[in-house]
Amino acid sequence: MIKIVVAGARGKMGSEAVNMVLNEEAFTLVGAVDLGHNGKKLSEVEGMPSSDAKIYDDLSVCLKETNPDVLIDLTAPEVGKRHMRTALEHQVRPVVGTTGFTEEDVQQLTALAEEQKTGAIIAPNFAIGAVLLMKFSQMAAKYMSDVEIIEQHHDRKLDAPSGTAVKTAQMISEVREKREQGHPDEKETHEGARGASIDGMHIHSVRLPGLIAHQEVIFGGEGQSLTMRHDSYHRSSFMPGIKLAVNHVMGIDTLVYGLDKIID
């Protein structure tokens, strides 16, 4: 059995993860981390599933008392970074779905993971379909180098562009020569009209209520275009990827950034 703690357990993503862990025969939920209801059992909190797992408001205390194998963190960017360091220092393997990690963050956390000989996974997106979209986009960019990305998320999302869009652009950059797209004399009559730019590729962020997580990658070539799109209609779409990451992190002793690294 893999012993798991879920951070952000009462959030929309966190509650889905709690249910996934409880319903998976190879997993056992030993604790939860959240800002409210410290010391209560999950089953004592309205809207939470029946479980004797205790809620903690301090991750360090939780890890010391429950001795888990894995921390699933589905909180906010700055909290996720702190939680990841705390988990690694306790030699607990973090699986983090929070976006907003910089290259410097990843480098520092990789060094800490290797120092502690403890595996870790950061995934900008846990939806298998979204990861496949990234990989397919990288394949397409070898042959069609003009590309723009449109990402759409709910209006409560804190970062823009999304970690998924940034990761997609980074993967495309690995096979695409850096250059600015569009007309050389192009001017924005309204600032921001062309979106963010990563290595000359433009990324457009949409934030609206009713959306969950959606991404479109559009390639243009002479006389043709290629459009690839992924849609997550419910947060349950992320659970197979989290399960995959939990199983994989048990067998590594470094940090892996992106599910694309563990999907053949």
Short mmCIF file of C-alpha atoms in Angstrom, two decimals:
data_model
loop_
_atom_site.label_atom_id
_atom_site.label_comp_id
_atom_site.label_asym_id
_atom_site.label_seq_id
_atom_site.Cartn_x
_atom_site.Cartn_y
_atom_site.Cartn_z
CA MET A 1 0.00 0.00 0.00
CA ILE A 2 1.19 3.51 -0.83
CA LYS A 3 0.45 5.84 2.08
CA ILE A 4 -0.71 9.26 0.85
CA VAL A 5 -1.38 12.73 2.25
CA VAL A 6 -3.43 15.18 0.16
CA ALA A 7 -2.79 18.92 0.55
CA GLY A 8 -5.64 21.20 -0.45
CA ALA A 9 -8.05 18.41 0.40
CA ARG A 10 -11.18 20.55 0.58
CA GLY A 11 -10.53 22.32 -2.73
CA LYS A 12 -12.20 21.29 -5.98
CA MET A 13 -9.16 19.41 -7.25
CA GLY A 14 -8.13 18.22 -3.81
CA SER A 15 -11.51 16.67 -3.03
CA GLU A 16 -11.40 14.77 -6.32
CA ALA A 17 -7.94 13.49 -5.37
CA VAL A 18 -9.17 12.41 -1.93
CA ASN A 19 -11.94 10.36 -3.54
CA MET A 20 -9.49 8.84 -6.02
CA VAL A 21 -7.12 7.76 -3.23
CA LEU A 22 -9.96 6.29 -1.17
CA ASN A 23 -11.24 4.30 -4.16
CA GLU A 24 -7.86 2.95 -5.25
CA GLU A 25 -7.01 -0.44 -3.73
CA ALA A 26 -3.24 0.16 -3.78
CA PHE A 27 -3.49 3.55 -2.01
CA THR A 28 -4.36 4.48 1.55
CA LEU A 29 -5.16 8.01 2.76
CA VAL A 30 -3.32 8.70 6.02
CA GLY A 31 -3.85 12.45 6.32
CA ALA A 32 -5.06 15.67 4.74
CA VAL A 33 -3.75 19.24 4.85
CA ASP A 34 -6.10 22.21 4.72
CA LEU A 35 -6.53 25.65 6.28
CA GLY A 36 -9.66 24.74 8.23
CA HIS A 37 -10.89 22.01 10.59
CA ASN A 38 -7.50 21.22 12.13
CA GLY A 39 -7.65 18.00 14.15
CA LYS A 40 -10.95 16.78 12.76
CA LYS A 41 -11.46 13.62 10.74
CA LEU A 42 -12.47 14.10 7.11
CA SER A 43 -15.75 12.33 7.85
CA GLU A 44 -16.56 15.06 10.40
CA VAL A 45 -16.44 17.82 7.78
CA GLU A 46 -19.52 18.57 5.71
CA GLY A 47 -19.13 17.63 2.06
CA MET A 48 -16.09 15.41 2.59
CA PRO A 49 -16.12 11.61 2.13
CA SER A 50 -16.20 9.08 4.95
CA SER A 51 -12.62 8.65 6.15
CA ASP A 52 -10.82 8.56 9.48
CA ALA A 53 -7.89 10.49 7.99
CA LYS A 54 -7.09 13.51 10.15
CA ILE A 55 -6.94 17.08 8.85
CA TYR A 56 -3.87 19.18 9.64
CA ASP A 57 -3.16 22.86 9.07
CA ASP A 58 0.61 22.31 9.33
CA LEU A 59 2.27 20.04 6.77
CA SER A 60 5.36 19.36 8.89
CA VAL A 61 3.24 18.08 11.78
CA CYS A 62 1.17 16.00 9.38
CA LEU A 63 4.22 14.34 7.84
CA LYS A 64 5.78 13.57 11.23
CA GLU A 65 2.58 12.02 12.60
CA THR A 66 1.39 10.10 9.52
CA ASN A 67 4.72 9.04 7.94
CA PRO A 68 3.38 8.95 4.35
CA ASP A 69 5.14 7.77 1.22
CA VAL A 70 3.67 10.45 -1.06
CA LEU A 71 2.30 13.98 -0.77
CA ILE A 72 -0.25 14.98 -3.42
CA ASP A 73 -0.26 18.78 -3.44
CA LEU A 74 -3.07 20.61 -5.23
CA THR A 75 -2.88 24.01 -3.56
CA ALA A 76 -1.69 27.43 -4.79
CA PRO A 77 1.67 28.23 -6.44
CA GLU A 78 3.56 29.67 -3.45
CA VAL A 79 2.08 27.14 -1.04
CA GLY A 80 2.95 24.29 -3.40
CA LYS A 81 6.59 25.39 -3.54
CA ARG A 82 6.85 25.49 0.27
CA HIS A 83 5.09 22.16 0.63
CA MET A 84 7.39 20.56 -1.89
CA ARG A 85 10.49 21.63 0.04
CA THR A 86 8.98 20.44 3.31
CA ALA A 87 8.06 17.07 1.84
CA LEU A 88 11.53 16.51 0.36
CA GLU A 89 13.19 17.49 3.65
CA HIS A 90 11.07 14.75 5.31
CA GLN A 91 11.95 12.33 2.46
CA VAL A 92 8.31 12.19 1.40
CA ARG A 93 7.78 12.05 -2.36
CA PRO A 94 5.77 15.07 -3.59
CA VAL A 95 3.43 14.89 -6.59
CA VAL A 96 2.54 18.50 -7.30
CA GLY A 97 -0.15 19.81 -9.63
CA THR A 98 0.42 23.46 -8.83
CA THR A 99 1.71 25.67 -11.66
CA GLY A 100 3.91 28.77 -11.40
CA PHE A 101 7.31 27.08 -10.94
CA THR A 102 10.18 28.99 -12.56
CA GLU A 103 13.22 27.32 -14.12
CA GLU A 104 15.21 28.39 -11.05
CA ASP A 105 12.59 26.80 -8.76
CA VAL A 106 12.82 23.53 -10.68
CA GLN A 107 16.63 23.54 -10.59
CA GLN A 108 16.71 24.18 -6.82
CA LEU A 109 14.07 21.54 -6.09
CA THR A 110 15.83 19.02 -8.34
CA ALA A 111 19.04 19.54 -6.36
CA LEU A 112 17.14 19.05 -3.10
CA ALA A 113 15.41 15.89 -4.38
CA GLU A 114 18.72 14.38 -5.45
CA GLU A 115 20.37 15.38 -2.17
CA GLN A 116 17.58 13.62 -0.27
CA LYS A 117 17.46 10.73 -2.79
CA THR A 118 13.72 11.26 -2.92
CA GLY A 119 11.61 11.26 -6.08
CA ALA A 120 9.34 14.18 -7.01
CA ILE A 121 7.00 15.06 -9.86
CA ILE A 122 5.69 18.47 -10.90
CA ALA A 123 2.97 18.32 -13.54
CA PRO A 124 1.53 21.51 -15.07
CA ASN A 125 -1.38 19.32 -16.20
CA PHE A 126 -2.38 15.85 -15.02
CA ALA A 127 -4.87 15.21 -17.84
CA ILE A 128 -3.44 12.47 -20.05
CA GLY A 129 -5.05 14.05 -23.12
CA ALA A 130 -3.41 17.40 -22.40
CA VAL A 131 -0.01 15.72 -22.09
CA LEU A 132 -0.55 13.93 -25.40
CA LEU A 133 -1.45 17.30 -26.96
CA MET A 134 1.92 18.64 -25.80
CA LYS A 135 3.77 15.69 -27.29
CA PHE A 136 1.84 15.82 -30.58
CA SER A 137 2.50 19.57 -30.79
CA GLN A 138 6.21 18.97 -30.43
CA MET A 139 6.05 16.43 -33.25
CA ALA A 140 4.14 18.83 -35.49
CA ALA A 141 6.51 21.74 -34.80
CA LYS A 142 9.33 19.89 -36.56
CA TYR A 143 7.42 20.36 -39.81
CA MET A 144 5.24 23.44 -39.17
CA SER A 145 7.12 26.06 -37.16
CA ASP A 146 4.51 28.85 -37.17
CA VAL A 147 2.30 28.25 -34.15
CA GLU A 148 0.10 30.04 -31.63
CA ILE A 149 -1.48 28.72 -28.43
CA ILE A 150 -4.88 29.62 -26.98
CA GLU A 151 -5.52 28.42 -23.44
CA GLN A 152 -8.84 28.78 -21.63
CA HIS A 153 -9.47 28.35 -17.91
CA HIS A 154 -11.96 29.24 -15.18
CA ASP A 155 -11.88 32.80 -13.90
CA ARG A 156 -10.48 31.77 -10.47
CA LYS A 157 -7.15 30.66 -11.92
CA LEU A 158 -4.31 32.72 -10.47
CA ASP A 159 -1.63 32.51 -13.17
CA ALA A 160 -1.59 33.43 -16.85
CA PRO A 161 -0.52 31.99 -19.15
CA SER A 162 -1.21 28.54 -17.75
CA GLY A 163 1.59 26.18 -16.82
CA THR A 164 0.31 23.83 -19.51
CA ALA A 165 0.65 26.50 -22.21
CA VAL A 166 4.13 27.44 -21.03
CA LYS A 167 5.20 23.80 -20.94
CA THR A 168 3.77 23.27 -24.45
CA ALA A 169 5.73 26.27 -25.75
CA GLN A 170 8.90 25.03 -24.06
CA MET A 171 8.52 21.60 -25.68
CA ILE A 172 7.94 23.19 -29.09
CA SER A 173 11.01 25.41 -28.58
CA GLU A 174 13.17 22.31 -28.24
CA VAL A 175 12.55 21.47 -31.92
CA ARG A 176 11.82 24.94 -33.35
CA GLU A 177 14.30 27.69 -34.14
CA LYS A 178 13.60 30.77 -32.01
CA ARG A 179 12.14 33.61 -34.09
CA GLU A 180 9.42 36.25 -33.97
CA GLN A 181 6.22 35.39 -35.80
CA GLY A 182 3.99 37.79 -37.68
CA HIS A 183 4.80 40.82 -39.85
CA PRO A 184 8.06 42.57 -38.85
CA ASP A 185 6.24 45.94 -38.81
CA GLU A 186 3.29 44.60 -36.81
CA LYS A 187 2.06 47.00 -34.08
CA GLU A 188 -0.50 46.44 -31.36
CA THR A 189 -3.13 49.18 -31.40
CA HIS A 190 -4.19 47.86 -27.97
CA GLU A 191 -1.40 46.60 -25.71
CA GLY A 192 -1.53 42.85 -25.18
CA ALA A 193 -3.59 42.12 -28.30
CA ARG A 194 -1.03 39.61 -29.53
CA GLY A 195 -0.77 37.89 -26.17
CA ALA A 196 2.36 36.75 -24.36
CA SER A 197 5.44 35.73 -26.33
CA ILE A 198 7.69 32.76 -25.61
CA ASP A 199 10.57 32.38 -28.07
CA GLY A 200 8.51 34.28 -30.63
CA MET A 201 5.37 32.13 -30.21
CA HIS A 202 2.24 33.91 -29.03
CA ILE A 203 0.10 32.57 -26.18
CA HIS A 204 -3.42 33.88 -25.54
CA SER A 205 -5.13 33.37 -22.16
CA VAL A 206 -8.92 33.30 -21.73
CA ARG A 207 -10.49 33.40 -18.24
CA LEU A 208 -14.25 32.84 -17.97
CA PRO A 209 -16.65 31.25 -15.49
CA GLY A 210 -17.91 27.84 -16.63
CA LEU A 211 -14.57 26.79 -18.11
CA ILE A 212 -12.33 24.13 -16.53
CA ALA A 213 -9.13 23.67 -18.60
CA HIS A 214 -8.88 23.87 -22.39
CA GLN A 215 -6.03 24.35 -24.84
CA GLU A 216 -5.79 24.82 -28.58
CA VAL A 217 -2.53 24.72 -30.53
CA ILE A 218 -2.77 26.14 -34.05
CA PHE A 219 -0.06 25.58 -36.66
CA GLY A 220 0.01 27.50 -39.93
CA GLY A 221 1.81 26.66 -43.15
CA GLU A 222 1.63 27.49 -46.81
CA GLY A 223 -1.95 26.83 -47.91
CA GLN A 224 -2.83 24.85 -44.78
CA SER A 225 -3.32 24.86 -41.03
CA LEU A 226 -3.34 22.22 -38.32
CA THR A 227 -5.39 22.64 -35.14
CA MET A 228 -5.15 20.39 -32.10
CA ARG A 229 -7.34 20.86 -29.03
CA HIS A 230 -7.83 19.28 -25.63
CA ASP A 231 -10.74 19.91 -23.24
CA SER A 232 -11.15 18.94 -19.60
CA TYR A 233 -14.86 19.15 -18.80
CA HIS A 234 -14.54 17.88 -15.23
CA ARG A 235 -11.74 17.71 -12.68
CA SER A 236 -12.05 13.92 -12.66
CA SER A 237 -10.11 14.10 -15.96
CA PHE A 238 -6.94 14.76 -13.95
CA MET A 239 -7.18 11.73 -11.66
CA PRO A 240 -5.70 9.04 -13.98
CA GLY A 241 -2.61 11.25 -14.40
CA ILE A 242 -2.26 11.74 -10.65
CA LYS A 243 -2.53 7.97 -10.13
CA LEU A 244 0.14 7.43 -12.80
CA ALA A 245 2.42 10.00 -11.15
CA VAL A 246 2.02 8.49 -7.67
CA ASN A 247 2.97 5.04 -8.91
CA HIS A 248 5.91 6.39 -10.91
CA VAL A 249 7.35 8.63 -8.19
CA MET A 250 7.86 5.62 -5.93
CA GLY A 251 10.57 4.33 -8.27
CA ILE A 252 12.68 7.46 -8.86
CA ASP A 253 15.14 9.51 -6.79
CA THR A 254 15.14 12.81 -8.70
CA LEU A 255 12.62 15.41 -9.84
CA VAL A 256 10.61 14.96 -13.04
CA TYR A 257 8.93 18.04 -14.52
CA GLY A 258 5.92 17.13 -16.67
CA LEU A 259 4.01 13.91 -17.25
CA ASP A 260 5.34 13.92 -20.79
CA LYS A 261 8.60 12.58 -19.31
CA ILE A 262 6.90 9.42 -18.03
CA ILE A 263 4.49 8.75 -20.92
CA ASP A 264 6.07 6.87 -23.83
#
